[in-house]
XYZ file of N, CA, C and O in Angstrom:
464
model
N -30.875 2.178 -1.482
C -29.495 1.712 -1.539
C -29.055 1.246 -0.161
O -29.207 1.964 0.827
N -28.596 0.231 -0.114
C -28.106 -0.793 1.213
C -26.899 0.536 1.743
O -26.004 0.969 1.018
N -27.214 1.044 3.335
C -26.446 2.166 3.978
C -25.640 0.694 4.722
O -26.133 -0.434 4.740
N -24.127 1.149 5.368
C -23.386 0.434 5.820
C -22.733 1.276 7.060
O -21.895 2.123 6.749
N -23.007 1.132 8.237
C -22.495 1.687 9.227
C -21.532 1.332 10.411
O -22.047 1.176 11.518
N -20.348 1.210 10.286
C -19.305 0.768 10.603
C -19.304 1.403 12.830
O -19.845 2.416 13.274
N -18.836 0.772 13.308
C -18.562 0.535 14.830
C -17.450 0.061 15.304
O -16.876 -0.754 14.582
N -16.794 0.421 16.670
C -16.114 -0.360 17.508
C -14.700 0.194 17.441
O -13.949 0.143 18.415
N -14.263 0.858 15.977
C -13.158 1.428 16.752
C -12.331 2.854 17.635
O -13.050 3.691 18.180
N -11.072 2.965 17.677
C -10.719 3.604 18.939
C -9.303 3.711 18.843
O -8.716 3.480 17.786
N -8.597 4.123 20.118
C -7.651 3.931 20.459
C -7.290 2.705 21.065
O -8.063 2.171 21.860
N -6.179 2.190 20.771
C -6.025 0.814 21.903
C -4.457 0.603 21.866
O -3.931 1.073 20.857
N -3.671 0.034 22.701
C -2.406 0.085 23.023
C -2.125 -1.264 22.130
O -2.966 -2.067 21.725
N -0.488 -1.287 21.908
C -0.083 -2.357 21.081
C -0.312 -3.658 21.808
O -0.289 -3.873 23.020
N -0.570 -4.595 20.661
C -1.070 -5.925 21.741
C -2.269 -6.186 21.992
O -2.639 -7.349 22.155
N -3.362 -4.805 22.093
C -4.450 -5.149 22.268
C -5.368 -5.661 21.254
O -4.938 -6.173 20.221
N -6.860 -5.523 21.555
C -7.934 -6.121 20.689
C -8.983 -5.357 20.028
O -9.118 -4.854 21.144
N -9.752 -4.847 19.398
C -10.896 -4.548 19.435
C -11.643 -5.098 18.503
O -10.879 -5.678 17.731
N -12.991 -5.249 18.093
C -14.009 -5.679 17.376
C -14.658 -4.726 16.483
O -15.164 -3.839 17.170
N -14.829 -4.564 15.400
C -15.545 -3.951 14.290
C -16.936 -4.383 14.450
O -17.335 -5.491 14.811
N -17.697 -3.224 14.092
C -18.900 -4.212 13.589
C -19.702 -3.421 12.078
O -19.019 -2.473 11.690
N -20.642 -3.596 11.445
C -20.687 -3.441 9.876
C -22.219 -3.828 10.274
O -22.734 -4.943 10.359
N -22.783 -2.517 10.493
C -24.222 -2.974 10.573
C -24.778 -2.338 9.233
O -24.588 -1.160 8.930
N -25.604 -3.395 8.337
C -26.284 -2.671 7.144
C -27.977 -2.815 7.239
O -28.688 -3.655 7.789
N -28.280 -1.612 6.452
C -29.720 -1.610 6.653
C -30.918 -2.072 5.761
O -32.058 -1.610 5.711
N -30.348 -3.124 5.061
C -30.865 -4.249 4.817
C -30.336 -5.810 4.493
O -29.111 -5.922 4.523
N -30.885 -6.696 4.272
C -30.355 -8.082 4.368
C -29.617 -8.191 3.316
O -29.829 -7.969 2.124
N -28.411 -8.688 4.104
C -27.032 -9.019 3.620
C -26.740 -10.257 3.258
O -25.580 -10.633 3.088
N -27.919 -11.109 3.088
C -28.232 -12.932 2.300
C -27.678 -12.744 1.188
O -26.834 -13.607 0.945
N -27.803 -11.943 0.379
C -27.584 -12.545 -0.945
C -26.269 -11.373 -1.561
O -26.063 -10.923 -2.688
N -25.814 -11.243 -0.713
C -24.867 -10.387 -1.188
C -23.548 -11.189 -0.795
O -23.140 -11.772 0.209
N -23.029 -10.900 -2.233
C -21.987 -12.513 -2.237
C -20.612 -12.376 -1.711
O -19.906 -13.384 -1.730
N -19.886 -10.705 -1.006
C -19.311 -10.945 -0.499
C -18.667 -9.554 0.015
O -18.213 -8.576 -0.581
N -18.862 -9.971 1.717
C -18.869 -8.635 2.716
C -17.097 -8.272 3.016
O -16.566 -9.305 3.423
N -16.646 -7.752 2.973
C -15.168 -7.168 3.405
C -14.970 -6.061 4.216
O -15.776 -5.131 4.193
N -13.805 -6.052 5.067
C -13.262 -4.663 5.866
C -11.771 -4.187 5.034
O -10.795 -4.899 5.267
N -11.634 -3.321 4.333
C -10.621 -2.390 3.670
C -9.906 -1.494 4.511
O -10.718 -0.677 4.945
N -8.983 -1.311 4.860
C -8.153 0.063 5.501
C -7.845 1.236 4.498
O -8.028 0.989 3.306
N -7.463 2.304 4.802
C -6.342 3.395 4.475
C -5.862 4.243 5.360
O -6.414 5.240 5.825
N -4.505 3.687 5.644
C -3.524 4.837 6.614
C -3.534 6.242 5.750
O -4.160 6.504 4.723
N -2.758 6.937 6.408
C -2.594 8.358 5.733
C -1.653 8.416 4.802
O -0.467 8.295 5.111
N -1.993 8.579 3.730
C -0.720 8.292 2.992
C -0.650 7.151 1.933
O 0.205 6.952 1.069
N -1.873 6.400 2.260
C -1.348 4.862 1.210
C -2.679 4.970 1.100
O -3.402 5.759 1.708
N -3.083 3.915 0.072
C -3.957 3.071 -0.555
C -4.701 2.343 0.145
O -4.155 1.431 0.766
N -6.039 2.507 0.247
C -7.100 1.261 0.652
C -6.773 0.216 -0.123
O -6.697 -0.090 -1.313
N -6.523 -0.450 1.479
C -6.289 -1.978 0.812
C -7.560 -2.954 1.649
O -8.471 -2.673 2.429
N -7.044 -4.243 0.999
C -8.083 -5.015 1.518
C -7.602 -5.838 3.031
O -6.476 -6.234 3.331
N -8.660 -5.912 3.692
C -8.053 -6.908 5.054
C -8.609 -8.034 4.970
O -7.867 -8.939 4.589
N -9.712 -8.311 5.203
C -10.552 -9.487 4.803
C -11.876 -9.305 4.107
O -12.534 -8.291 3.873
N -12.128 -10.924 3.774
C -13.435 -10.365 3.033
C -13.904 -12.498 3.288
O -13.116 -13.428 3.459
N -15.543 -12.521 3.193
C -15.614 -13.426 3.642
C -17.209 -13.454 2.587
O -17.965 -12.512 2.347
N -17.285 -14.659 2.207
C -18.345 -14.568 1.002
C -19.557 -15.159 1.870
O -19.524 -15.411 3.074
N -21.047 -15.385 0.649
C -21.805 -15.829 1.142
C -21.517 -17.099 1.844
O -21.697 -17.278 3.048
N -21.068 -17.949 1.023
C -20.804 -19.367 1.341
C -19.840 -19.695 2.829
O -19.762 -20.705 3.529
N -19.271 -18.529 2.906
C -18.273 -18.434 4.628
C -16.833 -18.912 4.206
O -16.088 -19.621 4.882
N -16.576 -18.369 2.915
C -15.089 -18.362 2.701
C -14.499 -17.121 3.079
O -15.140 -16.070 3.071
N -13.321 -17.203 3.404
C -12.395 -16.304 3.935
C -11.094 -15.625 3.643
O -10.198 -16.450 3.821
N -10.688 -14.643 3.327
C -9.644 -14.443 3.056
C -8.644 -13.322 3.387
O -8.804 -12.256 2.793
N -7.685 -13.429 4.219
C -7.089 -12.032 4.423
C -5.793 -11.841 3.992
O -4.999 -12.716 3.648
N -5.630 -10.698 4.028
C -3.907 -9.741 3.916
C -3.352 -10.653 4.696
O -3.897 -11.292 5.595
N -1.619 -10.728 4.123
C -0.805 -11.400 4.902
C -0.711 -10.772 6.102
O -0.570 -11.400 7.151
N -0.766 -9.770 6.052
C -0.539 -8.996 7.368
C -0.976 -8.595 8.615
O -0.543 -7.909 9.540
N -2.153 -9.355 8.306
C -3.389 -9.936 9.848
C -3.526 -11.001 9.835
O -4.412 -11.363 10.608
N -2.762 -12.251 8.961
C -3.536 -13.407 9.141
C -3.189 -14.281 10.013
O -2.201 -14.886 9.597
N -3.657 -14.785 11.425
C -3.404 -15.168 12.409
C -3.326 -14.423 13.645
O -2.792 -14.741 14.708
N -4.267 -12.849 13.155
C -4.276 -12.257 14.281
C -5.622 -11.210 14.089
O -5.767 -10.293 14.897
N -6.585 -11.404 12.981
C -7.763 -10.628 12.676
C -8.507 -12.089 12.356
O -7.909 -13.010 11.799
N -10.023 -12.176 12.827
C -10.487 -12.594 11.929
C -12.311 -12.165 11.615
O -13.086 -11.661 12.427
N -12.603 -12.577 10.159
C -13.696 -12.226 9.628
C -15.082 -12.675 10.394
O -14.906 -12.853 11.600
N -16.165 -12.851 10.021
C -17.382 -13.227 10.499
C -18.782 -12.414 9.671
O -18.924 -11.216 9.427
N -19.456 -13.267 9.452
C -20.670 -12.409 9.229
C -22.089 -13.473 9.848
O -22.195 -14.700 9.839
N -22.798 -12.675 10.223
C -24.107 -12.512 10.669
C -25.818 -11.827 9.552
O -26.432 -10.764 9.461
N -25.959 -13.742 8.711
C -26.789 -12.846 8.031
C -28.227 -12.690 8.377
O -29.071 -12.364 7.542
N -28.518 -12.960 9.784
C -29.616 -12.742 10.382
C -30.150 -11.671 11.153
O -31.262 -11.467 11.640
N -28.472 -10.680 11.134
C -28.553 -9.663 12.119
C -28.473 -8.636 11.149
O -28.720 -7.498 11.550
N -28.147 -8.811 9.812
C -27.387 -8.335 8.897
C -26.200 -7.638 9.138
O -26.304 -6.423 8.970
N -24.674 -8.209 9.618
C -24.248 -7.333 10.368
C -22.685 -8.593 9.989
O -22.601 -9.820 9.940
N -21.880 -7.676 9.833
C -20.100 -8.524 9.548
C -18.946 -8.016 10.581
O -18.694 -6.811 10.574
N -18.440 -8.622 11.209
C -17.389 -8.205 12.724
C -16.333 -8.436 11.778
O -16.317 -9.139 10.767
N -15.137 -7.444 12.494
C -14.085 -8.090 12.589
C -13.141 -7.468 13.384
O -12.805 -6.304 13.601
N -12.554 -9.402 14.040
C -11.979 -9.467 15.600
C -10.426 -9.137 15.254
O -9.565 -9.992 15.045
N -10.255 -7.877 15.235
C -8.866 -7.642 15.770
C -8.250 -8.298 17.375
O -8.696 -8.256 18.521
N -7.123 -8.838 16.803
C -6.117 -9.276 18.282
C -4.813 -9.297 18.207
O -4.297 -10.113 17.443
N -4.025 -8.443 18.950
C -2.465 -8.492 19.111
C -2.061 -7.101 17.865
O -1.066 -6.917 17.165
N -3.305 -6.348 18.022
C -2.837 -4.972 17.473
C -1.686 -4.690 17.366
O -0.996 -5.106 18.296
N -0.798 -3.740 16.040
C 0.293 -2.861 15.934
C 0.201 -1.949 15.344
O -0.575 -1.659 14.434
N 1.286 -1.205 15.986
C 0.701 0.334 15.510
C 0.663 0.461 13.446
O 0.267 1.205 12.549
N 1.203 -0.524 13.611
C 1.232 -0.262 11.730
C -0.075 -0.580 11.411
O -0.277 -0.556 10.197
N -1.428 -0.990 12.378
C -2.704 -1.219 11.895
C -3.517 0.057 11.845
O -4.505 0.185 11.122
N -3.061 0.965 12.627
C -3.728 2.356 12.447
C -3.827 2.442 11.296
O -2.845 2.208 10.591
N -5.457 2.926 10.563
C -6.151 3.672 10.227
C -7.341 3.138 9.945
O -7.771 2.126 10.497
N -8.183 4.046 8.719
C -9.510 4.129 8.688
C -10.114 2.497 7.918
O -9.615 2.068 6.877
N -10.830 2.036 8.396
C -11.668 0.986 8.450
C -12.628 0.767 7.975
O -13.596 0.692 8.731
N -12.797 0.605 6.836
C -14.183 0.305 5.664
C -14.828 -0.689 5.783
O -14.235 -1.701 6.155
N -15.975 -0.734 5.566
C -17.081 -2.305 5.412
C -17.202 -2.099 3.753
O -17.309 -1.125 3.007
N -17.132 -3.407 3.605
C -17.757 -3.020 1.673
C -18.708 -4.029 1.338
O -18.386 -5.131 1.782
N -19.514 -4.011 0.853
C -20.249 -5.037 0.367
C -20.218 -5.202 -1.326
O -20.439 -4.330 -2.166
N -19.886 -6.540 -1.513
C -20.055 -6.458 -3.338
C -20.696 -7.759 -3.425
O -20.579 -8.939 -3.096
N -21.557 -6.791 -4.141
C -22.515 -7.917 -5.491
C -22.307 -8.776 -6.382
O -21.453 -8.435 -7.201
N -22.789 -9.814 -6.539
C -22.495 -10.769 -7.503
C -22.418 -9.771 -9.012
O -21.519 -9.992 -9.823
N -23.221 -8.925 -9.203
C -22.847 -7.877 -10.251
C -21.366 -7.714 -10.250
O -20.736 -7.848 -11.299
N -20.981 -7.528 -9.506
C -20.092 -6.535 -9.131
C -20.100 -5.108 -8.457
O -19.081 -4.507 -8.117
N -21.404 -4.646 -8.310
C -21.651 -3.499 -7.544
C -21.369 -3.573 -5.901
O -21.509 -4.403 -5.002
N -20.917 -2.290 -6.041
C -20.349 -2.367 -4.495
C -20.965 -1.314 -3.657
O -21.353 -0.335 -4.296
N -21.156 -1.283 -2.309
C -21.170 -0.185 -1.159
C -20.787 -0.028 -0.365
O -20.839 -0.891 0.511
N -20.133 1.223 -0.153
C -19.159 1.768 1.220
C -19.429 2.274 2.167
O -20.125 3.283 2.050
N -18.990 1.804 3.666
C -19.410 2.438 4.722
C -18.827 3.793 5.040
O -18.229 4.301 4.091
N -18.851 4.295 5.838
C -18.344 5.764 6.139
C -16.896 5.596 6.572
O -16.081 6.516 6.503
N -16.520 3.963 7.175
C -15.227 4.184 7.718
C -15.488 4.672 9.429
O -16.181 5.552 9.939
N -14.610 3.678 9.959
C -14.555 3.855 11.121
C -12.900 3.622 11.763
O -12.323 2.540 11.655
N -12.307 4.785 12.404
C -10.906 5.126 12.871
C -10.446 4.208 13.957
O -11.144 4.108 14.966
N -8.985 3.315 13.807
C -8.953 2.556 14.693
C -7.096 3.169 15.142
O -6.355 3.237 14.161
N -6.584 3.489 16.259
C -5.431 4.226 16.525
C -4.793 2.762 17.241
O -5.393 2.174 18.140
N -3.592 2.339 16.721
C -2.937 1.299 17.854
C -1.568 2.368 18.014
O -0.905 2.743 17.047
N -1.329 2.724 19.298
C -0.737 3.841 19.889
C -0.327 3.578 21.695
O -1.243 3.292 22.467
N 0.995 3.703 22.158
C 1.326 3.597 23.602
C 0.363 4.894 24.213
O 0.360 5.146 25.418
């Protein structure tokens, strides 16, 4: 089963940047479409972006023009460039991968704090 191991986040002050990264441990070619999901404490995993084989893109109103997607299917590996952080972006940070099935897999989640 394709493992998904999420990177890069942290603490970072409002305004700032950081980079995700979504390393999986096998090739991510034919898997038709990679995404990063949140859940604060308290709410619902939602979706942030998600970016298909073909390099379509799509995000939440609520990063768009200030996150964006990417994938790497040679590295097998999907970023995503946070910039101009707010604290309403705090929390946990999912990679997902779904199948043209529809089958999906979840990373462990990786914690991102935007905090003075």
């Amino acid at each position: 089963q394709l493992q998904l191991v999420e990177s890069g986040g942290g603490l970072v002050q409002p305004g700032g940047s950081l980079r995700l990264s979504c390393a999986a441990s096998a090739s991510i070619f034919n898997i038709n479409t990679m995404g990063w999901y949140r859940q604060a404490p308290g709410r619902q995993r939602e979706s942030v972006a998600t970016i298909t084989n073909g390099g379509s893109t799509f995000y939440a109103d609520s990063v768009k023009g200030r996150f964006a997607i990417s994938r790497d299917n040679a590295k097998n590996t999907v970023f995503l460039q946070m910039n101009s952080l707010k604290p309403e972006d705090t929390a946990v940070y999912y990679c997902r991968a779904e199948y043209q099935s529809g089958r999906t897999n979840w990373g462990q989640g990786t914690q991102v704090t935007v905090s003075q």
